[in-house]
Coordinates of C-alpha atoms and ligand atoms in Angstrom, one line a residue:
M82 CA -18.1 1.9 10.4
D83 CA -14.5 2.8 9.7
A84 CA -12.5 1.0 6.9
I85 CA -9.7 0.5 9.2
R86 CA -9.8 1.2 13.4
I87 CA -7.1 -0.3 15.8
E88 CA -7.2 -0.5 18.9
R89 CA -4.1 -1.0 21.5
L90 CA -1.5 -2.2 19.3
S91 CA 2.0 -3.4 20.5
K92 CA 4.6 -5.6 18.5
T93 CA 7.5 -6.2 20.4
F94 CA 9.6 -8.4 18.2
A95 CA 11.9 -11.9 19.3
N96 CA 15.3 -9.5 19.6
G97 CA 12.9 -7.5 22.5
R98 CA 12.8 -4.9 20.0
K99 CA 9.6 -2.7 20.3
A100 CA 8.4 -1.6 16.8
L101 CA 4.5 -0.7 17.2
D102 CA 3.2 0.4 20.8
E103 CA -0.2 0.7 21.6
I104 CA -1.6 2.2 18.5
N105 CA -5.1 3.1 18.3
L106 CA -6.4 4.5 14.9
R107 CA -9.3 4.8 13.4
V108 CA -9.3 5.5 9.6
G109 CA -12.8 6.3 8.1
V110 CA -14.1 5.0 4.6
G111 CA -13.3 6.9 1.5
E112 CA -10.4 8.7 3.4
M113 CA -6.9 8.8 1.4
V114 CA -4.2 9.1 4.7
A115 CA -0.1 9.5 4.6
L116 CA 1.9 6.9 7.1
I117 CA 5.0 9.3 7.7
G118 CA 8.2 8.7 9.8
A119 CA 11.7 8.0 9.6
S120 CA 13.5 4.8 8.8
G121 CA 12.7 2.0 11.3
S122 CA 9.7 4.2 13.1
G123 CA 7.4 1.2 12.4
K124 CA 5.4 2.2 9.0
S125 CA 5.7 -1.3 7.0
T126 CA 5.3 -3.3 10.3
L127 CA 1.9 -1.4 11.0
L128 CA 0.6 -1.8 7.5
R129 CA 1.9 -5.3 7.8
H130 CA -0.3 -5.8 10.9
I131 CA -3.4 -4.0 9.3
A132 CA -3.2 -6.9 6.7
G133 CA -2.6 -9.9 8.9
F134 CA 1.0 -10.7 7.7
T135 CA 2.4 -10.6 11.5
A136 CA 0.5 -10.7 14.9
S137 CA 0.7 -8.6 17.4
D138 CA 1.6 -8.7 20.8
P139 CA -0.7 -11.6 22.8
Q140 CA -2.5 -8.7 24.9
P141 CA -6.0 -7.4 24.8
S142 CA -5.7 -5.4 21.1
Q143 CA -7.8 -5.5 17.9
I144 CA -7.7 -4.8 14.5
E145 CA -10.7 -4.3 12.2
I146 CA -10.9 -4.1 8.3
F147 CA -14.6 -2.7 7.4
G148 CA -15.9 -4.0 10.2
R149 CA -14.3 -7.3 10.6
P150 CA -11.2 -8.7 13.0
I151 CA -8.3 -9.5 11.2
Q152 CA -6.7 -9.8 14.3
Q153 CA -7.8 -10.0 17.9
N154 CA -5.1 -10.2 21.0
G155 CA -2.3 -11.4 19.1
R156 CA -3.9 -14.1 16.9
I157 CA -4.9 -13.8 13.1
V158 CA -8.3 -14.5 12.6
R159 CA -9.1 -18.2 10.7
E160 CA -10.8 -16.3 7.8
V161 CA -8.0 -13.8 7.2
R162 CA -7.9 -14.5 3.6
R163 CA -11.7 -13.4 3.3
I164 CA -11.4 -10.4 4.5
R165 CA -8.2 -9.9 2.9
L166 CA -10.3 -10.1 -0.4
D167 CA -10.8 -6.2 0.3
V168 CA -7.4 -5.3 0.6
G169 CA -5.0 -4.5 -2.0
F170 CA -1.5 -4.0 -1.5
V171 CA 1.4 -2.1 -3.0
F172 CA 5.0 -2.4 -2.0
Q173 CA 8.1 -0.7 -2.7
Q174 CA 9.7 -3.5 -4.5
F175 CA 7.5 -4.5 -7.3
N176 CA 5.3 -7.4 -6.7
L177 CA 4.3 -8.6 -10.2
V178 CA 5.2 -12.0 -11.6
N179 CA 7.8 -11.4 -14.3
R180 CA 7.3 -14.3 -16.2
L181 CA 3.6 -13.4 -16.8
T182 CA 1.7 -10.9 -18.8
V183 CA 0.8 -7.4 -17.2
Q184 CA -3.2 -8.7 -17.7
T185 CA -2.5 -12.4 -16.2
N186 CA -1.1 -10.2 -12.9
V187 CA -4.0 -8.2 -12.9
L188 CA -6.5 -11.2 -13.4
I189 CA -4.6 -12.5 -10.2
G190 CA -6.8 -10.1 -8.5
A191 CA -9.7 -11.8 -9.7
L192 CA -8.6 -15.4 -8.8
A193 CA -9.5 -15.4 -5.2
R194 CA -13.3 -14.5 -5.9
L195 CA -13.3 -17.2 -8.8
P196 CA -14.4 -20.7 -8.5
L197 CA -11.7 -23.4 -8.0
W198 CA -11.8 -24.9 -11.2
R199 CA -11.1 -21.2 -13.1
R200 CA -8.6 -21.3 -10.8
V201 CA -7.2 -24.3 -11.5
T202 CA -7.2 -23.9 -15.6
G203 CA -6.3 -20.5 -15.4
C204 CA -9.4 -19.8 -17.4
F205 CA -10.7 -16.8 -16.7
P206 CA -14.2 -15.6 -17.8
R207 CA -14.9 -12.9 -20.6
A208 CA -16.0 -10.3 -18.1
E209 CA -13.0 -10.7 -16.0
R210 CA -10.8 -10.5 -19.2
E211 CA -12.4 -7.5 -20.1
R212 CA -12.3 -5.7 -16.7
S213 CA -8.6 -6.6 -16.3
V214 CA -8.4 -4.5 -19.6
A215 CA -10.7 -1.6 -18.1
A216 CA -8.5 -1.5 -15.5
L217 CA -5.3 -0.8 -16.9
A218 CA -6.6 1.5 -19.1
E219 CA -7.8 3.3 -16.2
V220 CA -4.3 3.6 -15.0
G221 CA -3.1 3.8 -18.4
I222 CA -1.2 1.2 -19.2
A223 CA -4.1 -0.4 -21.4
D224 CA -1.0 -0.7 -24.3
K225 CA 1.3 -3.0 -21.6
A226 CA -1.5 -5.6 -21.3
Y227 CA 0.2 -8.6 -23.2
E228 CA 3.3 -7.7 -22.2
R229 CA 5.4 -9.9 -20.1
A230 CA 5.6 -7.9 -16.4
A231 CA 9.3 -7.7 -16.4
N232 CA 9.2 -5.2 -19.4
L233 CA 7.6 -2.8 -17.2
S234 CA 9.5 -0.1 -15.9
G235 CA 8.8 0.5 -12.0
G236 CA 6.1 3.1 -12.1
Q237 CA 4.1 1.0 -15.1
Q238 CA 4.5 -1.6 -12.5
Q239 CA 3.5 -0.3 -9.8
R240 CA 0.5 1.0 -11.5
A241 CA -0.2 -2.8 -12.8
A242 CA -0.6 -3.3 -9.1
L243 CA -3.1 -0.8 -8.3
A244 CA -5.1 -2.2 -11.9
R245 CA -5.1 -5.8 -10.3
A246 CA -6.7 -3.9 -6.8
L247 CA -9.2 -2.7 -8.9
V248 CA -10.3 -5.8 -10.4
Q249 CA -9.9 -7.8 -7.2
H250 CA -12.5 -5.5 -6.4
A251 CA -10.9 -3.9 -3.3
R252 CA -12.3 -1.4 -0.6
L253 CA -8.9 -0.4 0.7
I254 CA -5.0 -0.2 -0.8
L255 CA -2.3 -0.1 1.6
A256 CA 0.6 0.6 0.0
D257 CA 3.8 0.9 1.6
E258 CA 6.5 3.0 -0.5
P259 CA 5.2 2.9 -3.4
I260 CA 6.8 5.4 -4.6
A261 CA 10.7 4.7 -3.2
S262 CA 12.0 3.2 -5.7
L263 CA 10.8 5.3 -8.5
D264 CA 12.0 8.8 -10.4
P265 CA 10.1 11.9 -9.4
E266 CA 8.0 11.5 -12.6
S267 CA 7.0 8.5 -11.8
S268 CA 6.4 8.5 -8.2
R269 CA 3.9 11.6 -9.6
R270 CA 2.2 9.1 -11.9
V271 CA 1.8 6.4 -9.5
M272 CA 0.6 9.2 -6.7
D273 CA -1.8 10.3 -9.2
M274 CA -2.8 7.1 -9.8
L275 CA -3.8 6.7 -6.3
A276 CA -5.7 9.5 -5.8
M277 CA -7.7 8.7 -8.3
L278 CA -9.0 5.3 -7.4
N279 CA -9.8 7.4 -4.0
R280 CA -11.9 9.7 -5.5
N281 CA -13.6 7.9 -8.8
H282 CA -13.6 4.3 -6.9
R283 CA -13.8 6.1 -3.1
L284 CA -11.4 3.4 -2.6
T285 CA -9.7 4.1 1.1
V286 CA -5.2 4.2 0.6
V287 CA -3.1 4.4 3.7
V288 CA 0.3 5.5 2.1
S289 CA 3.6 5.3 3.7
L290 CA 5.8 7.9 2.2
H291 CA 9.5 9.0 3.1
Q292 CA 8.5 13.0 2.4
V293 CA 6.4 14.8 3.5
D294 CA 5.9 17.0 0.7
I295 CA 4.5 14.8 -1.2
A296 CA 1.9 14.0 1.9
M297 CA 1.1 17.4 1.6
R298 CA -0.2 17.5 -1.9
Y299 CA -2.1 14.2 -1.9
C300 CA -3.0 13.2 1.6
P301 CA -5.6 15.3 3.6
R302 CA -4.6 13.2 6.3
T303 CA -1.2 12.3 8.0
I304 CA -0.3 9.8 10.7
A305 CA 3.1 10.4 11.9
L306 CA 5.3 7.2 13.8
R307 CA 8.1 7.7 15.9
D308 CA 9.6 4.7 17.2
G309 CA 6.5 2.8 17.3
R310 CA 4.3 5.3 18.4
V311 CA 1.6 8.0 16.8
V312 CA 3.6 11.4 17.3
Y313 CA 1.0 13.3 15.0
D314 CA -2.2 12.5 13.4
G315 CA -4.1 15.4 11.3
P316 CA -4.2 17.6 8.6
S317 CA -0.9 17.5 6.4
A318 CA -0.9 21.1 5.8
A319 CA -0.5 22.1 9.5
L320 CA 3.0 19.7 9.2
T321 CA 5.8 22.9 8.6
P322 CA 9.0 22.0 8.9
P323 CA 8.8 24.0 12.5
V324 CA 6.3 21.1 13.7
L325 CA 8.5 18.2 12.0
Q326 CA 11.4 19.7 13.7
Q327 CA 9.1 19.3 17.1
L328 CA 8.2 16.1 16.1
Y329 CA 11.6 14.2 15.0
G330 CA 14.5 16.8 16.0
S331 CA 17.4 16.3 13.7
A332 CA 16.0 13.0 11.9
A333 CA 13.5 15.6 10.6
R334 CA 15.2 16.5 7.6
E335 CA 15.0 13.1 6.3
L336 CA 11.7 13.4 6.0
I337 CA 12.2 17.4 4.7
E338 CA 14.1 17.0 2.4
P339 CA 12.1 17.8 -1.1
S340 CA 11.2 15.4 -3.5
A341 CA 13.8 16.8 -6.4
D342 CA 11.8 19.0 -9.6
P343 CA 10.0 16.4 -11.9
L344 CA 11.0 18.3 -14.7
T345 CA 14.4 17.3 -14.3
P346 CA 15.9 14.7 -16.4
A347 CA 15.8 11.2 -14.2
A348 CA 19.3 9.9 -13.8
P349 CA 19.8 6.5 -15.6
A350 CA 18.4 3.4 -14.1
A351 CA 21.2 1.3 -12.2
A352 CA 21.1 -2.3 -12.9
G353 CA 19.2 -3.1 -9.9
P354 CA 18.1 -6.5 -8.3
F355 CA 15.0 -6.5 -11.1
G356 CA 17.9 -6.5 -13.7
P357 CA 18.4 -4.0 -16.8
Q358 CA 14.8 -4.4 -18.1
A359 CA 13.7 -2.3 -14.8
R360 CA 13.5 1.0 -15.8
V361 CA 11.9 4.7 -15.2
A362 CA 8.9 4.8 -17.2
Ligands
LIG669 N1 11.4 -9.1 11.8 C1 11.8 -8.3 12.5 N2 12.7 -8.5 13.6 C2 12.8 -7.6 14.3 N3 12.8 -6.8 14.0 C3 12.3 -6.1 13.3 C4 11.7 -6.9 12.0 N4 10.9 -5.9 11.4 C5 11.2 -4.8 11.6 N5 11.7 -4.8 12.9 C6 12.2 -3.7 13.6 O1 11.0 -2.7 13.8 C7 11.4 -1.4 13.8 C8 10.5 -0.5 12.6 O2 10.9 -1.5 11.3 P1 9.6 -1.2 9.7 O3 10.4 -1.8 9.1 O4 8.3 -1.1 10.6 O5 10.0 0.6 10.0 P2 9.9 1.3 8.9 O6 9.3 2.6 9.2 O7 9.3 1.1 8.0 O8 10.9 1.8 8.4 P3 11.5 1.9 6.8 O9 11.3 3.6 6.4 O10 13.1 1.7 6.6 O11 10.7 1.6 5.7 C9 12.9 -1.3 13.6 O12 13.6 -1.1 14.4 C10 13.2 -2.2 12.6 O13 14.4 -2.8 12.6
LIG670 MG1 9.5 0.3 5.9

């Protein structure tokens, strides 16, 4: 059984844009796979289909997660929520609830598995609370448990999202450019944590990235998209600049651009959409 199995997935948006074109893929249990491609190549769209957030074109097609269909022939299955219990998400835009504590955010991962009265009262069993603290310790931010999520740096928020996936007992992590908004040092920590979850908890990881060098460092396998098609699927190590040039032409530069040296001091964080608290780690 594979963690992900995709057959003949195509997606045409209402504006006529074909974002995914006959994708066939398998990702084995325990793999750590990079998804690369220039802006607009279809990475986010593909991840959203795997998660059952977006329905494919109404043609014969299938997406399975751990052997269970999540969508078929353009229809998302009715029990999508149950299937999604196996999936943890990490997005580029930090997706914690800002006004809640970090621990409560992590406990949200356990919510779907708890009986309704627990969900309504927000009364989490002691075992879950202990587990949430352990998960935060694993990703290196145990000291932040009682902080509001809004007070965490971007990198710390991403690590909290990974702790939430752990508490959820996710078996698959889909991460859509989780390091795109982070400085090099925070990026390295988030990627280290993803690799740790893959190695120590045997979580399957699919992570979309902009830079090929990060894919090479962390992911044995890379799937490369261009215009909604898989143009490469194989060892990351083989994606040398000449190969990328061949796959992407002049757009290759966007992917080859080396990520900055982690030792160089990060530029001061701009007051972005997350307010002045959104600082780098
Ligand atoms: N809801 C939508 N409606 C119409 N077109 C869309 C929609 N979402 C995405 N697209 C188009 O589909 C294509 C793939 O978009 P997608 O966001 O998957 O690319 P991406 O590889 O994630 O890019 P980036 O690296 O910029 O995040 C793009 O041409 C995009 O403009
Ligand atoms: Mg995207």
